[in-house]
PDB file of C-alpha atoms in Angstrom:
ATOM      1  CA  MET A   1      13.455 -56.547  -1.470  1.00 68.00           C
ATOM      2  CA  ILE A   2      12.322 -53.027  -1.676  1.00 79.00           C
ATOM      3  CA  GLU A   3      10.894 -51.595  -4.791  1.00 81.00           C
ATOM      4  CA  LEU A   4      11.624 -47.808  -5.349  1.00 80.00           C
ATOM      5  CA  PRO A   5       9.788 -45.809  -7.778  1.00 82.00           C
ATOM      6  CA  GLU A   6      11.516 -45.040 -11.138  1.00 83.00           C
ATOM      7  CA  TYR A   7      13.815 -41.902 -11.595  1.00 83.00           C
ATOM      8  CA  LYS A   8      12.516 -39.333 -13.537  1.00 82.00           C
ATOM      9  CA  THR A   9      14.193 -36.384 -15.308  1.00 85.00           C
ATOM     10  CA  PRO A  10      12.810 -33.448 -13.715  1.00 84.00           C
ATOM     11  CA  ASN A  11      10.367 -31.225 -15.458  1.00 88.00           C
ATOM     12  CA  ALA A  12      11.606 -27.727 -16.504  1.00 91.00           C
ATOM     13  CA  ARG A  13       8.740 -26.099 -15.342  1.00 92.00           C
ATOM     14  CA  THR A  14       8.600 -27.694 -11.937  1.00 89.00           C
ATOM     15  CA  ILE A  15      11.967 -26.666 -11.600  1.00 91.00           C
ATOM     16  CA  ALA A  16      11.116 -23.085 -12.556  1.00 92.00           C
ATOM     17  CA  VAL A  17       8.184 -23.106 -10.051  1.00 92.00           C
ATOM     18  CA  TYR A  18      10.677 -24.624  -7.119  1.00 91.00           C
ATOM     19  CA  VAL A  19      13.163 -22.148  -7.957  1.00 92.00           C
ATOM     20  CA  TRP A  20      10.646 -18.950  -7.775  1.00 92.00           C
ATOM     21  CA  GLU A  21       9.182 -20.064  -4.761  1.00 91.00           C
ATOM     22  CA  LYS A  22      12.493 -20.301  -2.801  1.00 87.00           C
ATOM     23  CA  VAL A  23      13.592 -16.500  -4.738  1.00 87.00           C
ATOM     24  CA  LYS A  24      10.103 -15.170  -3.565  1.00 86.00           C
ATOM     25  CA  ASP A  25      10.276 -16.691   0.378  1.00 82.00           C
ATOM     26  CA  TYR A  26      14.090 -15.158   0.408  1.00 77.00           C
ATOM     27  CA  LEU A  27      13.030 -11.689  -0.924  1.00 76.00           C
ATOM     28  CA  THR A  28      10.030 -11.090   1.328  1.00 77.00           C
ATOM     29  CA  LYS A  29      11.527 -12.459   4.466  1.00 71.00           C
ATOM     30  CA  ALA A  30      15.555 -11.862   4.131  1.00 68.00           C
ATOM     31  CA  GLY A  31      14.675  -8.834   2.030  1.00 70.00           C
ATOM     32  CA  THR A  32      12.658  -6.929   4.207  1.00 74.00           C
ATOM     33  CA  THR A  33      15.065  -7.509   6.976  1.00 69.00           C
ATOM     34  CA  ILE A  34      17.936  -6.053   4.630  1.00 69.00           C
ATOM     35  CA  PHE A  35      15.947  -3.254   3.582  1.00 75.00           C
ATOM     36  CA  ILE A  36      15.089  -2.388   7.185  1.00 78.00           C
ATOM     37  CA  ALA A  37      18.726  -2.433   8.236  1.00 71.00           C
ATOM     38  CA  SER A  38      19.813  -0.576   5.222  1.00 72.00           C
ATOM     39  CA  ILE A  39      17.596   2.225   5.757  1.00 82.00           C
ATOM     40  CA  ILE A  40      18.853   2.307   9.571  1.00 81.00           C
ATOM     41  CA  ILE A  41      22.644   2.416   8.728  1.00 77.00           C
ATOM     42  CA  TRP A  42      21.851   5.275   6.185  1.00 80.00           C
ATOM     43  CA  PHE A  43      19.937   7.397   8.669  1.00 87.00           C
ATOM     44  CA  LEU A  44      23.172   6.609  11.224  1.00 84.00           C
ATOM     45  CA  LEU A  45      25.615   7.549   8.882  1.00 80.00           C
ATOM     46  CA  ASN A  46      24.022  10.726   7.014  1.00 85.00           C
ATOM     47  CA  PHE A  47      22.251  12.798   9.948  1.00 91.00           C
ATOM     48  CA  GLY A  48      23.785  13.920  13.131  1.00 88.00           C
ATOM     49  CA  VAL A  49      22.194  16.474  15.756  1.00 85.00           C
ATOM     50  CA  HIS A  50      21.559  19.290  13.692  1.00 86.00           C
ATOM     51  CA  GLY A  51      20.177  17.173  10.642  1.00 89.00           C
ATOM     52  CA  MET A  52      21.420  16.021   7.668  1.00 91.00           C
ATOM     53  CA  VAL A  53      25.155  16.123   7.435  1.00 89.00           C
ATOM     54  CA  GLU A  54      27.796  16.746   4.487  1.00 86.00           C
ATOM     55  CA  GLU A  55      30.725  14.902   6.552  1.00 83.00           C
ATOM     56  CA  VAL A  56      30.246  11.203   8.052  1.00 79.00           C
ATOM     57  CA  SER A  57      32.488  12.426  10.628  1.00 80.00           C
ATOM     58  CA  ASP A  58      29.616  14.485  12.018  1.00 85.00           C
ATOM     59  CA  SER A  59      26.847  11.567  11.878  1.00 87.00           C
ATOM     60  CA  PHE A  60      25.556   9.920  14.529  1.00 90.00           C
ATOM     61  CA  GLY A  61      27.061   6.790  13.020  1.00 86.00           C
ATOM     62  CA  ALA A  62      30.668   8.629  13.997  1.00 87.00           C
ATOM     63  CA  VAL A  63      29.437   9.524  17.641  1.00 90.00           C
ATOM     64  CA  LEU A  64      28.630   5.569  17.831  1.00 90.00           C
ATOM     65  CA  GLY A  65      32.074   5.010  16.348  1.00 89.00           C
ATOM     66  CA  HIS A  66      33.878   7.297  18.777  1.00 91.00           C
ATOM     67  CA  TRP A  67      31.990   5.629  21.604  1.00 93.00           C
ATOM     68  CA  MET A  68      33.056   2.315  20.575  1.00 93.00           C
ATOM     69  CA  GLU A  69      36.976   3.284  20.001  1.00 93.00           C
ATOM     70  CA  PRO A  70      37.791   2.480  23.777  1.00 94.00           C
ATOM     71  CA  LEU A  71      36.021  -0.812  23.493  1.00 94.00           C
ATOM     72  CA  LEU A  72      37.994  -1.702  20.336  1.00 94.00           C
ATOM     73  CA  ALA A  73      41.020  -0.571  21.363  1.00 94.00           C
ATOM     74  CA  PRO A  74      42.577  -3.599  23.138  1.00 95.00           C
ATOM     75  CA  ALA A  75      41.762  -5.480  20.154  1.00 94.00           C
ATOM     76  CA  GLY A  76      43.969  -3.029  18.071  1.00 92.00           C
ATOM     77  CA  LEU A  77      40.703  -1.346  16.509  1.00 92.00           C
ATOM     78  CA  GLY A  78      40.598   1.862  17.841  1.00 89.00           C
ATOM     79  CA  MET A  79      39.643   4.066  15.350  1.00 89.00           C
ATOM     80  CA  TRP A  80      36.257   5.592  14.890  1.00 89.00           C
ATOM     81  CA  GLN A  81      36.089   4.749  11.317  1.00 88.00           C
ATOM     82  CA  ILE A  82      36.356   1.006  12.368  1.00 89.00           C
ATOM     83  CA  GLY A  83      33.604   1.263  14.696  1.00 90.00           C
ATOM     84  CA  VAL A  84      31.473   2.656  11.731  1.00 87.00           C
ATOM     85  CA  ALA A  85      32.525   0.076   9.323  1.00 87.00           C
ATOM     86  CA  LEU A  86      31.570  -2.708  11.544  1.00 90.00           C
ATOM     87  CA  ILE A  87      28.293  -1.315  12.406  1.00 86.00           C
ATOM     88  CA  SER A  88      27.558  -0.798   8.792  1.00 83.00           C
ATOM     89  CA  GLY A  89      29.091  -4.655   8.106  1.00 86.00           C
ATOM     90  CA  ILE A  90      25.536  -5.465  10.338  1.00 85.00           C
ATOM     91  CA  SER A  91      23.757  -4.969   6.995  1.00 80.00           C
ATOM     92  CA  ALA A  92      26.206  -7.422   5.016  1.00 80.00           C
ATOM     93  CA  LYS A  93      29.738  -8.044   5.751  1.00 83.00           C
ATOM     94  CA  GLU A  94      31.147  -7.161   2.507  1.00 79.00           C
ATOM     95  CA  VAL A  95      30.332  -3.741   3.268  1.00 79.00           C
ATOM     96  CA  VAL A  96      33.265  -3.100   5.838  1.00 82.00           C
ATOM     97  CA  VAL A  97      35.714  -2.588   2.986  1.00 79.00           C
ATOM     98  CA  SER A  98      33.389  -0.092   1.045  1.00 76.00           C
ATOM     99  CA  SER A  99      32.518   1.708   4.350  1.00 79.00           C
ATOM    100  CA  PHE A 100      36.294   2.367   4.586  1.00 79.00           C
ATOM    101  CA  CYS A 101      36.243   3.863   1.585  1.00 78.00           C
ATOM    102  CA  VAL A 102      33.356   6.305   2.075  1.00 77.00           C
ATOM    103  CA  LEU A 103      34.981   7.140   5.439  1.00 80.00           C
ATOM    104  CA  PHE A 104      38.521   7.914   3.950  1.00 79.00           C
ATOM    105  CA  GLY A 105      37.338   9.279   0.678  1.00 76.00           C
ATOM    106  CA  ILE A 106      38.925   6.889  -1.484  1.00 78.00           C
ATOM    107  CA  SER A 107      37.067   6.504  -4.760  1.00 74.00           C
ATOM    108  CA  ASN A 108      38.112   3.289  -6.104  1.00 75.00           C
ATOM    109  CA  VAL A 109      39.097   0.789  -4.104  1.00 72.00           C
ATOM    110  CA  ASN A 110      39.310  -1.853  -6.603  1.00 73.00           C
ATOM    111  CA  SER A 111      42.061  -0.515  -8.310  1.00 79.00           C
ATOM    112  CA  ALA A 112      45.406  -0.547  -7.406  1.00 83.00           C
ATOM    113  CA  THR A 113      45.735   2.945  -6.613  1.00 84.00           C
ATOM    114  CA  GLY A 114      42.934   2.820  -4.314  1.00 81.00           C
ATOM    115  CA  MET A 115      43.935   0.098  -2.465  1.00 82.00           C
ATOM    116  CA  ALA A 116      47.390   1.852  -1.972  1.00 85.00           C
ATOM    117  CA  ALA A 117      45.630   4.910  -0.946  1.00 86.00           C
ATOM    118  CA  LEU A 118      43.755   2.907   1.604  1.00 83.00           C
ATOM    119  CA  THR A 119      46.720   1.447   2.678  1.00 84.00           C
ATOM    120  CA  GLU A 120      48.703   4.568   3.178  1.00 87.00           C
ATOM    121  CA  GLN A 121      45.382   5.669   5.068  1.00 85.00           C
ATOM    122  CA  PHE A 122      45.790   3.012   7.696  1.00 86.00           C
ATOM    123  CA  ALA A 123      49.480   3.197   7.658  1.00 88.00           C
ATOM    124  CA  GLN A 124      49.231   6.804   8.707  1.00 88.00           C
ATOM    125  CA  ALA A 125      46.955   5.758  11.509  1.00 84.00           C
ATOM    126  CA  GLY A 126      49.453   3.329  12.742  1.00 86.00           C
ATOM    127  CA  PHE A 127      47.151   0.583  11.632  1.00 88.00           C
ATOM    128  CA  GLY A 128      49.884  -2.716  10.730  1.00 89.00           C
ATOM    129  CA  PRO A 129      49.227  -5.988   9.690  1.00 91.00           C
ATOM    130  CA  LEU A 130      48.642  -7.513  13.109  1.00 93.00           C
ATOM    131  CA  ASN A 131      45.648  -4.936  13.099  1.00 92.00           C
ATOM    132  CA  ALA A 132      44.510  -6.091   9.880  1.00 91.00           C
ATOM    133  CA  TYR A 133      44.650  -9.543  11.158  1.00 93.00           C
ATOM    134  CA  CYS A 134      42.632  -8.839  14.338  1.00 94.00           C
ATOM    135  CA  MET A 135      40.016  -7.189  12.152  1.00 93.00           C
ATOM    136  CA  MET A 136      39.654 -10.246   9.792  1.00 93.00           C
ATOM    137  CA  ILE A 137      39.281 -12.324  13.094  1.00 95.00           C
ATOM    138  CA  PHE A 138      36.538  -9.581  14.665  1.00 95.00           C
ATOM    139  CA  CYS A 139      34.926  -9.449  11.209  1.00 92.00           C
ATOM    140  CA  LEU A 140      34.442 -13.219  10.489  1.00 92.00           C
ATOM    141  CA  LEU A 141      33.391 -13.918  14.409  1.00 94.00           C
ATOM    142  CA  TYR A 142      31.110 -10.906  15.133  1.00 93.00           C
ATOM    143  CA  ILE A 143      27.381 -10.977  14.445  1.00 91.00           C
ATOM    144  CA  PRO A 144      25.780 -12.114  11.259  1.00 89.00           C
ATOM    145  CA  CYS A 145      24.258  -9.755   8.844  1.00 85.00           C
ATOM    146  CA  ALA A 146      20.792  -8.165   9.114  1.00 83.00           C
ATOM    147  CA  ALA A 147      19.080 -11.205   6.882  1.00 81.00           C
ATOM    148  CA  THR A 148      20.496 -13.905   9.030  1.00 87.00           C
ATOM    149  CA  ILE A 149      19.698 -12.361  12.323  1.00 89.00           C
ATOM    150  CA  GLY A 150      16.287 -11.704  11.484  1.00 85.00           C
ATOM    151  CA  THR A 151      16.063 -15.601  10.010  1.00 86.00           C
ATOM    152  CA  ILE A 152      17.149 -16.705  13.633  1.00 90.00           C
ATOM    153  CA  ARG A 153      14.849 -14.554  15.381  1.00 90.00           C
ATOM    154  CA  ARG A 154      11.909 -15.839  13.073  1.00 86.00           C
ATOM    155  CA  GLU A 155      13.238 -19.470  13.429  1.00 90.00           C
ATOM    156  CA  THR A 156      13.364 -19.334  16.905  1.00 93.00           C
ATOM    157  CA  ARG A 157      10.832 -17.434  17.886  1.00 92.00           C
ATOM    158  CA  SER A 158      12.725 -15.556  20.800  1.00 94.00           C
ATOM    159  CA  MET A 159      13.704 -12.348  20.853  1.00 94.00           C
ATOM    160  CA  LYS A 160      15.914 -13.276  24.007  1.00 96.00           C
ATOM    161  CA  PHE A 161      17.587 -16.053  22.091  1.00 96.00           C
ATOM    162  CA  THR A 162      18.486 -13.823  19.402  1.00 94.00           C
ATOM    163  CA  LEU A 163      20.146 -11.163  21.757  1.00 95.00           C
ATOM    164  CA  GLN A 164      22.063 -13.592  23.659  1.00 96.00           C
ATOM    165  CA  MET A 165      23.177 -15.142  20.156  1.00 95.00           C
ATOM    166  CA  MET A 166      24.446 -11.619  19.342  1.00 95.00           C
ATOM    167  CA  ALA A 167      25.963 -10.827  22.851  1.00 96.00           C
ATOM    168  CA  PHE A 168      27.953 -14.332  22.672  1.00 97.00           C
ATOM    169  CA  GLN A 169      29.223 -13.552  19.019  1.00 95.00           C
ATOM    170  CA  LEU A 170      30.299 -10.139  19.601  1.00 95.00           C
ATOM    171  CA  LEU A 171      31.976 -11.337  22.947  1.00 96.00           C
ATOM    172  CA  ALA A 172      33.955 -14.154  21.272  1.00 96.00           C
ATOM    173  CA  ALA A 173      34.755 -11.576  18.500  1.00 96.00           C
ATOM    174  CA  TRP A 174      36.534  -9.522  20.700  1.00 96.00           C
ATOM    175  CA  THR A 175      37.976 -11.561  22.978  1.00 97.00           C
ATOM    176  CA  ALA A 176      39.556 -13.480  19.894  1.00 97.00           C
ATOM    177  CA  ALA A 177      40.650 -10.548  18.391  1.00 96.00           C
ATOM    178  CA  VAL A 178      42.333  -9.165  21.498  1.00 96.00           C
ATOM    179  CA  LEU A 179      44.091 -12.232  22.509  1.00 97.00           C
ATOM    180  CA  VAL A 180      45.716 -12.272  18.680  1.00 96.00           C
ATOM    181  CA  TYR A 181      46.624  -8.373  19.069  1.00 96.00           C
ATOM    182  CA  GLN A 182      47.879  -8.577  23.026  1.00 95.00           C
ATOM    183  CA  ILE A 183      49.899 -11.691  22.265  1.00 96.00           C
ATOM    184  CA  GLY A 184      51.255 -10.383  18.565  1.00 95.00           C
ATOM    185  CA  SER A 185      51.871  -7.245  20.507  1.00 93.00           C
ATOM    186  CA  LEU A 186      54.446  -9.072  22.594  1.00 93.00           C
ATOM    187  CA  LEU A 187      55.702 -11.108  19.958  1.00 91.00           C
ATOM    188  CA  ILE A 188      56.651  -8.123  17.384  1.00 80.00           C
TER     189      ILE A 188
END
């Protein structure tokens, strides 16, 4: 027979210390990565060739978005705003929708009128339900947030593996979105 120690109720102080250590570890490791990614994205969206810009469409981010447009077009995502939103989504996937609000000048997307305005903007650009489905697929599969990328880099201690993982996920996201869009276009 195996003897097990007595079960004891955890001490509140022990739990607090343990939780604090984990939170502090997360804030110092992932928080640093998120902070750096946020600065880079802020710079890309607020500066252009001639310095600080008033319009996002004149920023370095918009230049990258225009560059990404032909790459994303086979997946039904051929708008520079989508490219910019995907770039900003690297800081956190939740930022993609809020980026659309900024790029299309919509004040409150959480309200019914804000969502209707965003839907109208997309409809005017020819962005329909199939495109939205492909956008969801792409967002679901493309590279994880900056904190996760930083954690993968730290855990594997390999920049090569981290970059290969990112390339694989981008390729998988693009392939899945292209397949869905192309097949969906044939069926509609």
